[in-house]
Every structure is written in structure tokens, then in C-alpha cells.
Short mmCIF file of C-alpha atoms and ligand atoms in Angstrom, two decimals:
data_model
loop_
_atom_site.label_atom_id
_atom_site.label_comp_id
_atom_site.label_asym_id
_atom_site.label_seq_id
_atom_site.Cartn_x
_atom_site.Cartn_y
_atom_site.Cartn_z
CA MET A 128 61.20 2.17 72.81
CA LEU A 129 59.75 4.06 70.03
CA ASN A 130 60.69 1.70 67.64
CA ALA A 131 58.62 -1.25 68.98
CA TYR A 132 55.05 -1.74 68.38
CA GLN A 133 52.85 0.69 70.47
CA PRO A 134 49.23 -0.68 70.73
CA GLY A 135 46.33 1.87 70.72
CA ASN A 136 45.98 4.69 68.78
CA HIS A 137 48.83 7.58 68.68
CA PHE A 138 47.53 10.61 70.31
CA LEU A 139 48.43 13.41 68.10
CA GLN A 140 47.66 16.22 70.27
CA ILE A 141 49.80 18.82 68.48
CA PRO A 142 47.58 21.76 67.21
CA GLY A 143 47.86 20.82 63.69
CA PRO A 144 48.39 18.73 61.91
CA THR A 145 45.40 16.98 63.60
CA ASN A 146 43.94 13.54 64.01
CA VAL A 147 42.59 12.38 60.60
CA PRO A 148 39.19 10.82 60.73
CA ASP A 149 39.05 7.51 59.17
CA ARG A 150 36.13 8.58 57.05
CA ILE A 151 38.50 11.17 55.33
CA LEU A 152 41.34 8.76 54.98
CA ARG A 153 39.01 6.38 53.35
CA ALA A 154 37.67 9.23 50.90
CA MET A 155 41.23 9.99 50.11
CA ALA A 156 42.13 6.30 49.19
CA ALA A 157 40.34 6.61 45.80
CA PRO A 158 41.96 6.51 42.35
CA THR A 159 43.25 10.10 41.29
CA ILE A 160 40.85 10.99 38.18
CA ASP A 161 41.21 13.50 35.24
CA HIS A 162 41.39 17.07 36.58
CA ARG A 163 39.90 18.24 33.26
CA GLY A 164 36.92 15.81 32.94
CA PRO A 165 33.34 16.04 33.97
CA GLU A 166 33.31 13.92 37.31
CA PHE A 167 36.45 16.36 38.81
CA GLY A 168 34.45 19.26 37.61
CA LYS A 169 31.08 18.27 39.67
CA LEU A 170 33.40 17.50 42.60
CA SER A 171 35.14 20.75 42.86
CA ARG A 172 31.96 22.91 42.15
CA GLY A 173 30.28 21.25 45.21
CA VAL A 174 33.65 21.45 47.01
CA LEU A 175 34.06 25.09 46.49
CA GLU A 176 30.29 25.96 46.90
CA ASP A 177 30.19 24.36 50.55
CA LEU A 178 33.41 25.59 51.64
CA ARG A 179 32.02 29.11 51.73
CA ARG A 180 29.51 28.12 54.33
CA ILE A 181 32.72 27.13 56.52
CA PHE A 182 34.06 30.84 56.16
CA ARG A 183 30.50 32.05 56.40
CA THR A 184 30.92 33.80 53.21
CA SER A 185 28.78 34.42 50.20
CA ASN A 186 31.87 35.23 48.14
CA PRO A 187 34.55 32.94 46.43
CA VAL A 188 37.07 30.93 48.36
CA VAL A 189 40.11 29.68 46.40
CA ILE A 190 42.02 26.41 47.15
CA TYR A 191 45.75 26.08 46.44
CA PRO A 192 47.75 23.11 46.44
CA SER A 193 50.00 24.56 49.35
CA SER A 194 50.53 24.95 52.85
CA GLY A 195 49.30 27.82 55.19
CA THR A 196 52.34 29.88 54.53
CA GLY A 197 51.07 29.87 50.82
CA ALA A 198 47.99 31.47 51.48
CA TRP A 199 49.48 33.86 53.51
CA GLU A 200 51.77 35.09 50.71
CA ALA A 201 48.63 34.62 48.29
CA ALA A 202 46.60 37.12 50.48
CA LEU A 203 49.32 39.95 50.38
CA SER A 204 50.78 39.53 46.86
CA ASN A 205 47.42 39.47 45.35
CA THR A 206 46.22 43.21 47.07
CA LEU A 207 49.46 45.01 48.00
CA SER A 208 52.28 46.78 46.11
CA ARG A 209 56.09 47.08 47.06
CA GLY A 210 56.31 50.03 50.02
CA ASP A 211 52.63 49.93 51.09
CA HIS A 212 52.16 49.79 54.73
CA VAL A 213 50.52 47.17 56.77
CA LEU A 214 49.59 46.94 60.60
CA MET A 215 50.25 43.79 62.35
CA PHE A 216 50.53 42.74 65.83
CA GLU A 217 53.00 40.57 67.72
CA THR A 218 50.72 38.22 69.36
CA GLY A 219 53.01 35.05 69.10
CA HIS A 220 55.22 33.09 66.75
CA PHE A 221 52.69 32.91 63.89
CA ALA A 222 52.13 36.49 63.59
CA THR A 223 55.90 36.94 63.64
CA LEU A 224 56.33 34.29 60.86
CA TRP A 225 53.71 36.51 58.95
CA ARG A 226 55.48 39.49 59.71
CA ALA A 227 58.60 38.42 58.17
CA LEU A 228 57.01 36.97 54.90
CA ALA A 229 55.40 40.62 54.51
CA GLY A 230 58.91 42.38 54.69
CA ARG A 231 60.77 39.86 52.29
CA LEU A 232 57.81 40.77 49.74
CA GLY A 233 58.80 44.34 50.27
CA ILE A 234 55.86 45.47 52.32
CA GLU A 235 56.60 47.98 55.46
CA VAL A 236 55.18 46.36 58.53
CA ASP A 237 54.22 48.53 61.42
CA PHE A 238 54.41 45.68 64.00
CA VAL A 239 52.93 46.56 67.44
CA PRO A 240 54.93 44.63 70.26
CA GLY A 241 53.25 42.05 72.54
CA ASP A 242 53.86 39.74 75.28
CA TRP A 243 52.62 36.84 73.80
CA ARG A 244 49.75 36.25 76.16
CA ARG A 245 47.29 38.55 74.90
CA GLY A 246 45.61 38.97 71.31
CA ALA A 247 45.41 42.10 69.03
CA ASP A 248 44.20 45.09 71.27
CA PRO A 249 40.99 46.60 69.16
CA GLU A 250 41.86 49.98 70.74
CA VAL A 251 45.22 50.06 69.28
CA VAL A 252 43.86 49.42 65.94
CA GLU A 253 41.43 52.30 66.64
CA THR A 254 44.35 54.68 67.77
CA ARG A 255 46.99 53.89 65.03
CA LEU A 256 44.22 54.16 62.47
CA THR A 257 43.02 57.31 63.46
CA GLU A 258 46.21 58.74 63.64
CA ASP A 259 46.98 57.25 59.95
CA LYS A 260 45.11 60.43 58.39
CA ALA A 261 47.03 59.97 55.05
CA HIS A 262 45.58 56.61 54.75
CA ARG A 263 49.31 55.23 54.63
CA ILE A 264 48.05 51.71 56.00
CA LYS A 265 46.68 49.64 53.13
CA ALA A 266 45.55 46.57 55.27
CA VAL A 267 45.50 45.54 59.00
CA CYS A 268 46.53 41.76 59.51
CA VAL A 269 45.71 39.83 62.55
CA VAL A 270 46.03 36.03 63.25
CA HIS A 271 42.56 34.96 64.69
CA ASN A 272 43.81 31.88 66.95
CA GLU A 273 47.49 32.44 67.68
CA THR A 274 48.70 28.76 67.78
CA SER A 275 52.10 29.43 69.62
CA THR A 276 50.10 30.76 72.55
CA GLY A 277 46.40 29.60 72.50
CA VAL A 278 44.97 33.32 72.38
CA VAL A 279 42.18 34.36 70.36
CA SER A 280 42.07 37.84 69.07
CA ARG A 281 38.77 39.30 69.00
CA ILE A 282 38.02 40.11 65.11
CA GLY A 283 34.62 41.32 65.53
CA GLU A 284 35.72 44.15 67.84
CA ILE A 285 38.80 44.65 65.48
CA ARG A 286 36.15 45.38 62.81
CA GLN A 287 34.07 47.88 64.94
CA ALA A 288 37.36 49.67 65.87
CA MET A 289 38.14 50.02 62.14
CA ASP A 290 34.88 51.59 61.34
CA ARG A 291 35.32 53.79 64.44
CA ALA A 292 38.58 54.95 62.80
CA ASN A 293 36.58 55.36 59.82
CA HIS A 294 39.79 54.08 57.88
CA PRO A 295 39.60 52.42 54.46
CA ALA A 296 42.52 49.60 55.16
CA LEU A 297 41.84 46.06 54.28
CA LEU A 298 41.43 43.58 56.85
CA PHE A 299 43.30 40.29 56.50
CA VAL A 300 42.82 37.48 59.14
CA ASP A 301 44.77 34.02 59.77
CA THR A 302 42.07 31.58 60.58
CA ILE A 303 44.33 28.53 60.25
CA SER A 304 44.10 27.09 63.55
CA SER A 305 40.60 28.56 64.08
CA LEU A 306 38.82 27.89 60.84
CA ALA A 307 35.57 24.96 61.59
CA SER A 308 36.98 25.39 65.45
CA ILE A 309 36.38 28.42 66.78
CA ASP A 310 33.38 31.07 65.31
CA PHE A 311 34.57 33.13 62.56
CA ARG A 312 32.31 35.26 60.20
CA HIS A 313 33.87 36.35 57.15
CA ASP A 314 31.05 38.16 55.56
CA GLU A 315 29.61 39.55 58.93
CA TRP A 316 32.89 40.92 60.34
CA ARG A 317 33.62 42.28 56.68
CA VAL A 318 36.94 40.43 56.78
CA ASP A 319 38.75 41.14 52.87
CA VAL A 320 40.89 37.97 52.73
CA THR A 321 40.56 35.16 55.38
CA VAL A 322 43.47 32.84 55.15
CA GLY A 323 42.95 29.40 55.91
CA CYS A 324 44.65 25.78 55.55
CA SER A 325 43.62 21.83 55.64
CA GLN A 326 45.61 20.61 58.34
CA LYS A 327 43.90 21.93 61.74
CA GLY A 328 40.11 21.99 62.23
CA LEU A 329 39.15 20.62 58.83
CA MET A 330 41.12 17.37 59.98
CA LEU A 331 42.93 16.96 56.86
CA PRO A 332 46.41 16.15 56.28
CA PRO A 333 48.56 19.13 55.17
CA GLY A 334 48.44 20.20 51.56
CA LEU A 335 45.80 22.70 50.76
CA GLY A 336 45.71 26.53 51.53
CA PHE A 337 42.62 28.93 51.16
CA ASN A 338 42.06 32.55 50.54
CA ALA A 339 38.42 33.86 51.06
CA ILE A 340 38.04 37.01 49.26
CA SER A 341 36.00 40.37 49.51
CA ASP A 342 34.65 42.30 46.68
CA LYS A 343 36.77 45.16 48.18
CA ALA A 344 39.94 42.85 48.34
CA MET A 345 38.83 41.76 44.53
CA LYS A 346 39.19 45.52 43.74
CA ALA A 347 42.44 46.08 45.30
CA SER A 348 43.83 43.31 43.36
CA GLU A 349 43.33 45.06 40.14
CA THR A 350 45.84 47.84 41.02
CA ALA A 351 48.26 45.99 43.29
CA ALA A 352 51.73 45.73 42.02
CA LEU A 353 53.56 43.01 43.73
CA PRO A 354 54.54 40.23 41.18
CA ARG A 355 52.62 36.92 41.60
CA SER A 356 52.02 34.22 39.30
CA TYR A 357 51.20 30.83 41.11
CA TRP A 358 49.13 32.83 43.59
CA ARG A 359 47.23 34.83 41.24
CA TRP A 360 43.57 34.99 41.93
CA GLU A 361 42.24 36.00 38.56
CA GLU A 362 43.02 32.72 36.68
CA MET A 363 41.96 30.80 39.48
CA LEU A 364 38.30 32.30 39.81
CA GLU A 365 37.99 32.33 36.14
CA THR A 366 38.82 28.55 35.84
CA ASN A 367 36.92 27.61 39.10
CA LYS A 368 33.62 28.86 37.81
CA ASN A 369 33.35 25.78 35.64
CA GLY A 370 34.72 23.39 38.56
CA PHE A 371 38.75 23.56 37.01
CA PHE A 372 41.99 24.94 38.05
CA PRO A 373 44.77 26.80 36.36
CA TYR A 374 47.21 23.94 37.06
CA THR A 375 47.02 20.47 38.56
CA PRO A 376 45.14 20.45 41.96
CA ALA A 377 45.44 18.14 44.74
CA THR A 378 42.84 16.01 43.67
CA ASN A 379 42.81 13.40 46.66
CA LEU A 380 42.95 16.18 48.96
CA LEU A 381 39.90 17.41 47.62
CA TYR A 382 38.35 14.06 47.94
CA GLY A 383 39.16 14.41 51.68
CA LEU A 384 37.83 17.96 52.02
CA ARG A 385 34.43 16.55 50.44
CA ALA A 386 34.15 14.31 53.36
CA ALA A 387 35.44 16.81 56.15
CA LEU A 388 32.68 19.28 54.68
CA ASP A 389 30.05 16.59 54.80
CA MET A 390 31.17 15.72 58.30
CA LEU A 391 31.27 19.56 59.63
CA LEU A 392 27.95 20.43 57.94
CA GLU A 393 26.23 16.88 59.53
CA GLU A 394 27.33 17.92 63.01
CA GLY A 395 26.49 21.51 62.51
CA LEU A 396 28.95 24.69 62.64
CA ASP A 397 27.56 25.97 66.03
CA ALA A 398 27.94 22.45 67.62
CA VAL A 399 31.26 22.26 66.29
CA PHE A 400 32.32 25.56 68.02
CA ALA A 401 30.32 24.89 71.23
CA ARG A 402 32.18 21.32 71.29
CA HIS A 403 35.76 23.19 70.91
CA ASP A 404 34.54 25.77 73.82
CA ARG A 405 33.85 22.86 75.79
CA HIS A 406 36.98 21.08 75.48
CA GLY A 407 38.68 24.21 76.25
CA GLU A 408 37.11 25.10 79.53
CA ALA A 409 37.61 21.62 80.69
CA THR A 410 41.22 21.66 79.67
CA ARG A 411 41.69 25.16 81.71
CA GLN A 412 39.86 23.60 84.73
CA ALA A 413 42.49 20.72 84.63
CA VAL A 414 45.48 23.11 84.54
CA ARG A 415 43.99 25.15 87.23
CA ALA A 416 43.72 22.11 89.26
CA TRP A 417 47.25 21.02 88.62
CA GLY A 418 48.33 24.34 89.99
CA LEU A 419 49.85 25.40 86.74
CA GLU A 420 49.35 28.41 84.57
CA VAL A 421 47.55 29.04 81.37
CA GLN A 422 49.86 31.16 78.80
CA CYS A 423 46.54 33.16 77.89
CA LEU A 424 45.83 36.07 80.31
CA ASP A 425 42.43 37.46 79.10
CA GLU A 426 39.53 35.30 79.87
CA ARG A 427 37.95 37.04 76.66
CA GLU A 428 40.64 35.56 74.75
CA PHE A 429 40.56 31.80 75.60
CA SER A 430 41.22 29.24 72.69
CA GLY A 431 39.00 26.26 71.83
CA SER A 432 41.46 25.00 69.58
CA LEU A 433 44.55 24.49 71.93
CA THR A 434 45.92 25.34 75.42
CA ALA A 435 49.29 26.53 75.95
CA VAL A 436 50.41 25.61 79.51
CA ARG A 437 53.39 27.12 81.34
CA VAL A 438 55.71 24.96 83.36
CA PRO A 439 57.35 26.23 86.74
CA ASP A 440 60.48 27.86 86.57
CA GLY A 441 63.60 25.40 86.48
CA HIS A 442 61.54 23.14 84.63
CA ASP A 443 61.87 22.15 81.01
CA ALA A 444 58.40 21.40 78.96
CA ASP A 445 60.37 19.74 76.11
CA ALA A 446 61.70 17.25 78.82
CA PHE A 447 58.50 16.45 80.00
CA ARG A 448 56.97 16.22 76.46
CA LYS A 449 59.57 13.37 75.86
CA VAL A 450 58.40 11.66 78.87
CA VAL A 451 54.91 11.81 77.57
CA LEU A 452 55.81 10.57 74.16
CA GLU A 453 57.74 7.59 75.21
CA HIS A 454 55.58 6.64 77.84
CA PHE A 455 52.07 7.27 76.56
CA ASN A 456 52.53 7.28 72.62
CA MET A 457 51.20 10.88 72.81
CA SER A 458 52.62 13.90 71.19
CA LEU A 459 52.10 17.54 72.66
CA GLY A 460 52.88 20.74 71.03
CA ASN A 461 56.14 22.43 71.79
CA GLY A 462 56.77 26.05 73.06
CA LEU A 463 57.89 28.10 69.95
CA SER A 464 61.01 30.25 69.74
CA LYS A 465 60.99 32.35 72.81
CA LEU A 466 58.44 30.03 74.57
CA GLN A 467 60.64 27.03 73.83
CA GLY A 468 60.96 24.67 77.08
CA LYS A 469 58.51 27.00 78.94
CA VAL A 470 55.10 26.08 77.66
CA PHE A 471 53.66 22.84 76.28
CA ARG A 472 50.42 23.18 74.08
CA ILE A 473 47.67 20.53 74.21
CA GLY A 474 45.81 20.30 70.86
CA HIS A 475 42.01 19.93 71.43
CA LEU A 476 41.06 20.72 67.81
CA GLY A 477 39.37 18.73 64.80
CA ASN A 478 38.15 15.38 65.10
CA PHE A 479 38.05 15.12 68.81
CA SER A 480 35.37 14.04 71.73
CA ASP A 481 35.00 14.06 75.31
CA PRO A 482 36.53 10.73 76.19
CA MET A 483 39.66 11.57 73.58
CA LEU A 484 40.11 14.42 75.71
CA ALA A 485 39.90 12.76 78.95
CA GLY A 486 42.53 10.34 77.56
CA THR A 487 44.91 13.10 76.69
CA LEU A 488 44.43 14.73 80.07
CA ALA A 489 45.25 11.55 81.75
CA GLY A 490 48.36 11.23 79.79
CA VAL A 491 49.36 14.77 80.63
CA GLU A 492 48.59 14.27 84.43
CA MET A 493 50.92 11.01 84.40
CA GLY A 494 53.58 12.77 82.31
CA LEU A 495 53.65 15.58 85.00
CA GLU A 496 54.22 12.84 87.63
CA LEU A 497 56.80 11.03 85.98
CA ALA A 498 58.97 13.81 84.56
CA GLY A 499 58.98 15.26 88.24
CA VAL A 500 57.04 18.36 87.26
CA PRO A 501 55.49 20.23 90.47
CA HIS A 502 51.58 19.85 90.28
CA ARG A 503 48.78 18.75 92.28
CA SER A 504 46.68 15.64 91.22
CA GLY A 505 43.03 15.91 90.23
CA GLY A 506 43.12 17.64 87.08
CA VAL A 507 41.52 15.01 85.22
CA GLN A 508 38.75 14.83 87.38
CA ALA A 509 38.18 18.55 87.26
CA ALA A 510 38.01 18.11 83.67
CA LEU A 511 35.45 15.38 83.82
CA ASP A 512 33.32 17.43 86.19
CA SER A 513 33.53 20.27 83.76
CA LEU A 514 32.56 18.24 80.88
CA LYS A 515 29.35 16.71 82.59
CA GLY A 516 28.49 19.78 83.31
CA ALA A 517 28.39 21.06 80.11
CA HIS A 518 26.10 18.37 78.72
C1 LIG B 711 49.80 26.41 61.49
C2 LIG B 711 49.97 27.77 61.26
C3 LIG B 711 50.61 28.65 60.25
C4 LIG B 711 51.31 27.95 59.17
O1 LIG B 711 50.88 26.97 58.31
P1 LIG B 711 51.75 25.91 57.29
O2 LIG B 711 50.92 25.21 57.07
O3 LIG B 711 52.71 25.32 58.16
O4 LIG B 711 52.40 27.11 56.47
C5 LIG B 711 50.36 29.85 59.98
N1 LIG B 711 49.34 30.45 61.07
C6 LIG B 711 48.72 29.96 62.07
C7 LIG B 711 47.72 30.62 63.04
C8 LIG B 711 48.95 28.22 62.07
O5 LIG B 711 48.32 27.84 63.17
#
């Protein structure tokens, strides 16, 4: 069945990579140009300038030809030294991966355990930093939107907690699945390195990683001793000044990024965030009407990017996802590591509208029935009511 032609669009409702809009696909389908020529310089100067608006910063943002994982490594290797301590929070699968990466670089991670249903706790940040009189902790690292659980950590409150503790640690935030979807403010929250990438809220294919860099992080990079070469900010920032890169950039992805920035700035970032909030709320209304449970426990931490839904004990979320793929040509996110088989994730981020969400939830509701997952009907209707009410 999967090999046969399936009419209509594939519904790519995983929380990244997300649906790439036609306008971006068309922008990328242009000949690759000389990356040392004047036309390229003009393109990249514009992109580097406008990208700052997405991070809400007036500081530089660097662009790597990389996945998000590369941008994680860049944040740590530019600012830290072997044996430095960092404070991290076990919010879910992605926080656990970042921790493992830090460990492999020779960084000592103080990992605060979590139940994968809540964000990083600002009170724990304050306590841990207040106790650290010797200022052994060099950075606090938080995943803003934990993509494995659909839980958003409250970065503004974490910044306040760090200020109350009066501790000099740097603040690093992974915004890979929140950038251009959920309110984030690099400057206002005095984040030191914001990590992002292309294939989630920015609506692009995979292949670009980002670091937004504060002055304090730049200063830390002068004395940081971890080895780095490809990720080194210095050459990147130096060549970026004239619109160039120290090595071959992902030219066609930059064409796509130009289009993505135009689309986001035309819609307006606040409208983008409101749209994602509306879709998150409507999805949760559907889940509740089905009688199922949302993975996120704290309403202050609900995600506008995705919703992780728990399936009742004795039922397999992956068997359900297989039914949805085969019958409706729709991909839903799987449960990662310890949530495997226990949750499915509905991605509602990026290039997404109310009717697309209604279609997605209809596919889920029909799939629940076909896969024999116990539920009540009426989830789609509850979502439609919520969407109507929001307009
Ligand atoms: C997707 C994701 C990553 C990993 O990004 P890659 O591009 O796969 O390397 C890291 N953190 C979060 C929060 C993510 O959603």
C-alpha cells in the first residue's frame, strides 16, 4: 500500500522536520551562485541582519551548515573548558542528548533529574546557584521546548532565578523547536547562547544550525580552552561582517532562509506565536474530549509547537501511528526512548493553518477508532469550537 500513489498531500505532522511551503521550495530551486561573489554577499548580509529579529536580539547570529546537534556543540565548545561544570535539567530526550554531548566534550554535567512531564524548575535553578558559592557552575543549559514531551521551560523566570542567586553563570538555551513558534527573547532574557536550527519553526529542510551570541558569551570564548575549529565563532563573525563565510555555506538553504524570513516578518512574529498558541490549545481540547491525557502536566508549560499524547496502558502508540500512516498518509511523531510506545506526538508547528490542524486531528480521531485505542469521539468538534472561539 505504501508504494502505491497516495492522492492528496502527505501530512508531515511530526515536530520537525516540518512541512516546507512551496514558496520556500521554489526559492531554493535556483542555481547555486559564487559564494565569494557580490550577489552572495548581499544575500547573506540581509539574511544575517533579519535573522536577529527572529531571535529578538541586536547581537550577531552565526549560521552553520549543520544539524541542530552541531549548534549545541558550537555553543559549548566556544565558551567552556575541560572540567567546567554546567547545570542541566532532565526535561526529556533532547536534554538527555545534550547532556551526553557535553560529557563527551569533557564537561562535568550536574544533571537535575526530571519525570519528563515538567520543564526546568526556576526554583531549583535558584537553589543550585545559591549553593554554588565558589561559582564552579559556568553555565545553565535549558531546552526551551522539549520536543520529546511538548513541555516548555519558562526561560524568563529562569533568568530571574539566576539574577536572584546573583551568580555569574552563562545561560544557554536550545530553541530548536521553539524558534519562530513560541515567544522567545534572546536580549530581554539575557540569554548568552541561543541554539537553533532550520527544520522546525523556520519551515526549512534540515541543514542549518544557529548560535545567537551575547557579549558575555563572546568574552567567555576568549579564554575558553575546549578545542574547536569548524565551530569557531571568531572566523565566522569576522568573515560574516562582509557577508561571507570561512568555508562553503549551504547557499541554496540560504535562499530558502531568505524566503522564510520574509514570510515570518510579513505575518509578524506575535501573530506567528498566537497562531501556534491557538493550535496548541485546540489540540489539547481534542485530546481531552477523546478522554486521553496530555504528557505535559503544568498548564504554564503547554507547548504551541507540539502535543505529546499518552495512550492508555496496554495499548501501543507505535501500532496506532502505523495505522494512521497506512490509512491516511499522515506521519505522527513517535515516543522517544523511555516514552517509546507510550505517547504519540502531534506536530503543529511551522507552515500550518486551522484547516490543516482540523485535517490532522480528523486523521488522529479516525486512527484511534481503527487501531482500537479506547477513546470518546468528538475531539475534532472540540478543536473546531476552540479554533472558532479564538478568531
Ligand atoms: C530536533 C531537536 C534537536 C536535534 O536537532 P538535529 O537537527 O536533529 O541535530 C535538538 N533539540 C531539540 C529541542 C530538538 O527538537
